Coordinates of C-alpha atoms and ligand atoms in Angstrom, one line a residue:
M146 CA 72.1 108.1 100.8
V147 CA 75.0 105.3 99.7
E148 CA 77.9 106.4 97.7
E149 CA 78.7 104.0 94.6
I150 CA 82.3 103.5 94.2
T151 CA 82.8 102.9 90.1
K152 CA 85.3 101.3 88.4
E153 CA 85.9 105.0 87.0
F154 CA 86.7 106.3 90.4
T155 CA 88.9 103.8 91.6
H156 CA 91.0 103.4 88.6
G157 CA 91.5 107.1 88.1
L158 CA 92.5 107.8 91.9
P159 CA 95.9 108.7 91.9
K160 CA 98.0 106.1 94.1
A161 CA 101.2 104.7 95.1
E162 CA 101.8 101.4 94.1
L163 CA 104.1 99.9 96.9
H164 CA 103.7 96.5 96.7
V165 CA 103.9 94.9 93.2
H166 CA 106.3 92.4 91.9
I167 CA 107.8 92.9 88.6
E168 CA 108.3 89.1 87.9
G169 CA 104.2 88.7 88.6
T170 CA 103.5 91.0 85.8
L171 CA 104.6 88.8 83.3
E172 CA 101.2 88.7 80.9
P173 CA 100.8 85.4 79.3
E174 CA 101.4 87.3 75.7
L175 CA 105.1 88.7 76.7
K176 CA 105.7 85.3 78.6
L177 CA 105.0 83.6 75.0
K178 CA 106.7 86.5 73.0
L179 CA 109.8 85.8 75.1
A180 CA 109.5 82.0 74.9
K181 CA 109.8 82.5 71.4
R182 CA 112.3 85.2 71.3
N183 CA 114.9 83.1 73.7
H184 CA 114.0 79.3 72.3
V185 CA 112.8 78.4 75.6
N186 CA 110.7 75.7 76.0
I187 CA 107.9 76.2 78.1
G188 CA 105.9 73.7 76.9
Q189 CA 102.8 75.8 76.1
S190 CA 102.1 77.5 72.8
T191 CA 99.0 79.5 73.3
I192 CA 97.1 82.0 76.2
E193 CA 95.3 79.6 76.8
E194 CA 97.5 76.5 77.7
V195 CA 99.5 79.6 79.3
K196 CA 96.0 80.2 81.6
E197 CA 95.8 76.3 82.0
T198 CA 98.7 76.8 84.2
L199 CA 97.9 79.4 86.3
K200 CA 96.6 76.9 89.4
F201 CA 97.5 77.2 93.1
N202 CA 95.4 77.7 96.1
N203 CA 98.5 78.3 98.5
L204 CA 101.8 80.3 98.8
A205 CA 103.6 77.4 97.9
S206 CA 101.9 76.3 95.1
F207 CA 101.8 79.9 93.9
L208 CA 105.6 80.1 94.2
D209 CA 105.9 76.5 92.4
V210 CA 104.2 78.1 88.9
Y211 CA 105.4 81.7 89.5
Y212 CA 109.1 80.5 89.4
E213 CA 109.0 78.3 86.6
A214 CA 107.6 81.2 84.7
M215 CA 110.6 83.0 84.8
N216 CA 112.7 80.5 82.7
V217 CA 111.4 83.0 79.7
L218 CA 113.6 86.0 80.9
Q219 CA 116.9 85.3 80.0
T220 CA 118.6 89.5 78.4
E221 CA 118.5 92.8 79.9
Q222 CA 116.2 93.5 77.1
D223 CA 113.9 91.2 78.3
F224 CA 113.6 92.6 81.6
Y225 CA 113.5 96.1 80.2
D226 CA 110.4 94.6 78.4
L227 CA 108.8 93.1 81.1
A228 CA 109.0 96.3 83.1
M229 CA 108.0 98.9 80.3
D230 CA 104.7 96.3 79.6
Y231 CA 103.9 96.9 83.6
L232 CA 104.8 100.6 83.5
H233 CA 102.5 100.9 80.6
R234 CA 99.2 99.4 82.7
A235 CA 100.7 101.2 85.8
A236 CA 100.0 104.6 84.0
K237 CA 96.3 103.4 82.9
N238 CA 95.7 103.0 86.3
N239 CA 97.0 106.3 87.3
V240 CA 99.9 104.8 89.2
R241 CA 102.1 108.4 89.8
H242 CA 104.8 106.4 91.9
V243 CA 105.6 102.9 91.9
E244 CA 108.1 101.0 94.1
I245 CA 108.8 97.8 92.1
F246 CA 109.9 94.6 93.6
F247 CA 111.9 92.4 91.9
D248 CA 113.9 89.3 92.9
P249 CA 117.9 89.0 91.6
Q250 CA 118.3 85.3 93.3
A251 CA 115.4 84.0 91.1
H252 CA 117.7 85.0 87.6
T253 CA 121.0 84.6 89.0
S254 CA 120.6 81.4 90.2
R255 CA 119.6 80.6 86.7
G256 CA 122.6 81.8 85.0
V257 CA 121.4 85.2 84.2
A258 CA 123.7 88.3 85.3
F259 CA 122.6 90.6 87.9
A260 CA 123.6 93.1 85.8
D261 CA 121.9 92.2 83.1
V262 CA 118.3 92.1 85.7
I263 CA 119.0 95.6 86.8
N264 CA 120.0 97.5 84.3
G265 CA 117.1 96.5 81.9
L266 CA 114.8 97.5 85.0
Y267 CA 116.1 100.5 85.7
R268 CA 116.0 101.6 81.8
A269 CA 112.6 101.2 82.0
T270 CA 112.4 103.3 85.1
V271 CA 113.7 105.8 83.6
D272 CA 111.6 105.5 80.1
A273 CA 108.5 105.7 82.7
R274 CA 108.8 109.3 83.4
A275 CA 107.8 109.8 79.8
L276 CA 104.4 108.3 81.4
N277 CA 104.2 110.2 83.9
V278 CA 105.0 107.6 86.4
D279 CA 107.8 108.0 88.8
A280 CA 109.1 104.4 89.5
R281 CA 111.9 103.1 91.8
L282 CA 113.5 99.5 92.9
I283 CA 113.4 97.5 95.4
M284 CA 115.6 94.4 95.9
C285 CA 114.0 91.8 97.9
F286 CA 115.7 88.6 99.1
L287 CA 114.3 85.0 98.6
R288 CA 113.6 83.9 102.1
D289 CA 114.0 80.1 101.0
F290 CA 117.6 80.5 100.3
S291 CA 120.7 80.3 102.7
R292 CA 121.8 83.6 104.6
D293 CA 124.7 83.6 102.4
S294 CA 123.0 83.6 98.9
A295 CA 121.3 87.3 100.7
R296 CA 124.6 88.5 101.2
E297 CA 126.2 87.9 98.1
T298 CA 123.4 89.1 96.5
L299 CA 123.7 92.2 98.9
E300 CA 127.0 92.9 97.8
E301 CA 126.6 92.5 94.5
A302 CA 123.3 95.3 94.8
L303 CA 125.9 97.7 96.5
K304 CA 127.5 98.5 92.9
Y305 CA 124.3 99.7 92.1
K306 CA 123.2 101.4 95.1
D307 CA 121.9 104.6 93.0
K308 CA 119.6 102.3 91.4
I309 CA 118.1 100.6 94.1
L310 CA 115.8 102.6 96.8
G311 CA 115.7 99.6 99.0
V312 CA 115.8 96.0 100.1
G313 CA 112.5 93.8 101.0
L314 CA 111.9 89.9 102.0
D315 CA 109.6 87.8 99.9
S316 CA 108.7 84.0 98.5
D317 CA 108.4 81.1 101.0
E318 CA 107.9 82.3 104.9
H319 CA 107.4 79.0 106.3
N320 CA 110.5 78.4 108.1
N321 CA 111.8 81.3 106.9
P322 CA 111.5 83.6 109.7
P323 CA 112.4 87.3 109.2
M324 CA 115.5 87.0 111.6
K325 CA 117.1 84.8 109.3
F326 CA 118.1 87.8 107.9
Y327 CA 118.6 90.5 110.5
N328 CA 122.0 90.9 109.5
Q329 CA 121.6 91.5 106.2
F330 CA 118.9 94.0 106.8
C331 CA 121.2 95.2 109.6
K332 CA 123.8 96.2 106.7
A333 CA 121.3 97.1 104.5
T334 CA 120.1 99.8 106.4
E335 CA 123.9 100.9 107.1
E336 CA 124.2 101.4 103.7
G337 CA 121.1 104.0 103.1
F338 CA 118.7 101.4 101.6
H339 CA 115.1 101.5 102.9
I340 CA 113.6 98.4 104.3
T341 CA 110.4 96.5 104.2
A342 CA 109.6 93.0 104.5
H343 CA 106.6 90.3 103.5
A344 CA 104.5 89.0 106.7
D345 CA 102.2 86.9 103.8
P346 CA 98.6 86.2 105.5
D347 CA 98.1 83.5 107.8
Q348 CA 102.0 82.0 108.0
P349 CA 102.4 79.8 111.0
R350 CA 103.9 82.2 113.6
S351 CA 102.9 84.9 111.6
I352 CA 102.5 87.7 114.8
E353 CA 106.0 86.4 115.8
H354 CA 107.2 87.2 112.8
I355 CA 105.7 90.7 112.7
R356 CA 106.5 91.2 115.8
D357 CA 110.5 90.7 114.9
L358 CA 110.1 92.8 111.8
L359 CA 109.0 95.7 113.3
E360 CA 110.7 95.6 116.9
V361 CA 114.0 94.1 116.2
I362 CA 114.7 94.2 112.6
G363 CA 112.9 98.0 112.0
V364 CA 111.7 97.8 108.9
E365 CA 109.4 100.9 107.8
R366 CA 106.6 98.6 106.3
V367 CA 105.4 94.9 106.3
D368 CA 103.8 93.7 102.9
H369 CA 100.4 92.6 103.7
G370 CA 100.9 92.1 107.8
T371 CA 97.4 91.9 108.5
N372 CA 97.6 89.4 111.2
I373 CA 98.8 92.2 113.6
V374 CA 95.1 92.7 113.9
E375 CA 95.6 89.6 116.2
D376 CA 97.9 91.7 118.4
P377 CA 96.5 95.1 119.7
D378 CA 100.1 95.9 121.0
L379 CA 101.7 95.9 118.1
V380 CA 98.6 97.2 116.3
D381 CA 99.8 100.6 118.9
Y382 CA 103.1 100.2 117.6
A383 CA 102.5 100.1 114.3
V384 CA 100.2 103.3 114.5
K385 CA 102.8 105.5 116.7
N386 CA 105.7 104.5 114.2
E387 CA 104.0 104.7 111.1
I388 CA 104.7 101.6 109.7
G389 CA 103.1 101.1 106.2
L390 CA 101.2 97.8 105.9
T391 CA 100.6 96.8 102.3
S392 CA 97.7 94.7 101.8
C393 CA 96.7 92.8 98.0
T394 CA 93.0 92.5 97.4
L395 CA 93.2 89.9 94.8
S396 CA 96.4 87.7 96.0
N397 CA 94.8 87.6 99.4
N398 CA 91.4 86.2 97.4
F399 CA 93.2 83.8 95.7
L400 CA 95.0 82.1 98.3
N401 CA 93.4 82.7 101.3
A402 CA 89.5 82.6 100.5
D403 CA 88.8 86.3 102.0
M404 CA 90.4 89.5 101.1
K405 CA 91.1 90.4 104.6
G406 CA 88.7 93.0 104.0
K407 CA 87.7 92.9 107.8
E408 CA 91.0 93.5 108.9
V409 CA 92.0 96.1 106.6
I410 CA 88.5 98.2 107.6
E411 CA 89.6 97.2 111.4
L412 CA 93.2 98.6 110.8
L413 CA 92.2 101.9 108.7
G414 CA 89.7 102.9 111.7
K415 CA 92.7 102.6 114.1
G416 CA 94.5 104.7 112.2
V417 CA 97.0 102.1 110.8
K418 CA 98.8 103.5 107.5
I419 CA 97.9 101.0 105.3
S420 CA 96.8 100.7 101.6
I421 CA 95.8 98.4 99.0
H422 CA 98.5 97.1 96.2
S423 CA 98.5 94.4 93.2
D424 CA 101.0 91.9 94.4
D425 CA 101.3 89.7 91.2
P426 CA 98.8 91.1 89.0
A427 CA 99.4 88.6 86.0
Y428 CA 98.6 86.0 88.4
F429 CA 95.6 87.1 90.5
G430 CA 93.6 88.7 88.2
G431 CA 93.8 92.5 88.3
Y432 CA 95.6 95.7 88.2
I433 CA 95.8 98.2 91.1
G434 CA 92.3 99.9 90.1
D435 CA 90.9 96.4 90.7
N436 CA 92.5 95.7 93.8
Y437 CA 91.1 98.9 95.1
Y438 CA 87.4 98.7 93.1
T439 CA 87.4 94.9 94.6
I440 CA 87.5 95.7 98.3
A441 CA 85.5 98.9 98.0
T442 CA 82.9 96.9 96.5
K443 CA 82.9 93.8 98.5
F444 CA 83.6 95.5 102.0
D445 CA 81.0 98.6 101.1
L446 CA 84.0 101.2 101.8
T447 CA 83.0 104.5 102.2
R448 CA 84.5 106.8 99.6
D449 CA 86.4 108.3 102.6
Q450 CA 87.8 104.9 103.4
V451 CA 88.7 104.7 100.1
I452 CA 90.6 107.8 100.0
K453 CA 92.4 107.3 103.2
L454 CA 93.7 104.2 101.9
V455 CA 95.0 105.9 98.8
K456 CA 96.6 108.8 100.8
N457 CA 98.2 106.6 103.1
S458 CA 99.6 104.8 99.8
F459 CA 101.4 107.9 99.5
E460 CA 102.1 109.0 103.1
S461 CA 104.2 105.5 103.5
S462 CA 105.8 105.5 100.2
W463 CA 109.8 106.3 100.4
I464 CA 109.6 109.8 98.6
S465 CA 110.7 113.6 100.3
D466 CA 108.1 115.0 102.1
E467 CA 107.5 118.0 99.5
Q468 CA 107.0 115.0 96.6
K469 CA 104.3 113.5 99.4
A470 CA 102.5 116.7 99.4
L471 CA 102.4 117.8 95.6
Y472 CA 100.9 114.1 95.3
L473 CA 98.2 114.1 98.1
K474 CA 97.5 117.8 96.5
E475 CA 96.7 115.7 93.2
V476 CA 94.5 113.0 95.2
D477 CA 92.1 116.2 96.3
E478 CA 91.9 117.8 93.4
Y479 CA 90.8 114.5 91.9
V480 CA 88.1 113.9 94.6
A481 CA 86.9 117.3 94.3
K482 CA 86.7 116.6 90.5
H483 CA 84.9 113.1 90.8
Ligands
HPA85 N1 104.4 86.8 99.1 C1 105.8 85.9 99.1 N2 106.5 85.9 98.2 C2 106.3 86.4 96.8 C3 104.9 87.2 96.8 C4 103.8 87.1 97.7 O1 103.0 87.7 98.2 N3 104.7 87.3 95.8 C5 105.6 87.3 95.2 N4 106.8 86.2 95.5
ZN86 ZN1 104.2 90.3 97.2

């Protein structure tokens, strides 16, 4: 019998969200509200006009639209509202634990204080406890900014060490290899931060970047990273070292006209800790439940494969073994009931 995976099933599954950019959760409604509140002329005044701006077909053209939209984020309260808006959606998707990316340089470079960014976001993570969502923050370096800028950003972050769980790397990968930030990743590790980094799908030198991330820098997870299938030796390394890969169905679909579904199935079958996430849900058409539902239905995943993916999300999260065991038990209980 073919098991039908329903939206109700994927949305209700307890899950860990490990790859969501808070700036990528800025919905058109909130964008317009903040533009008005802060008197920022964004050139759009209706939801339809904002949606018209969502035109891109590769990483660079997406990033242009994405950074432009951030101009509406000005005050600590704006960052709080942005994160709270997202966390309500996360709760509806039964996200039990989330490690949220944020890009301080996208804001400090516009004159917004680092303190306003981190304090607004952090306050929302505290209030999310009332929604039954355990939320943490991962600070990303923008890889198209200089090494110096990354160094200054990490120095600033040290003042807020208790509010930041890890350090990541995002933005335009072309000509910005991970080794550009080798020193800052070493320093972040010494300071006790977890580390992860993007290896976007099908970039020039994808495999070289993934190899440096795993074998030299020593990241614990790779964001996207599905090009690893091209190198069986690196796949073995990822399995042995329990490296988490965070694949994002809907953003893959948008930017690469394929969802990396075959790669996800292959890596899952080989025992890689791969899981499904939402990346920039306000831009790519869906939150985490939709990302699971889409890959499950388009690639005929079995229930067991979907369950394995969500279990991987908890297993590759940065929480204690005791907490992992509790969440995994919740997954088993949910599955037994559905
Ligand atoms: N890749 C790189 N940078 C990003 C992304 C992404 O998917 N989303 C937001 N910034
Ligand atoms: Zn991303």
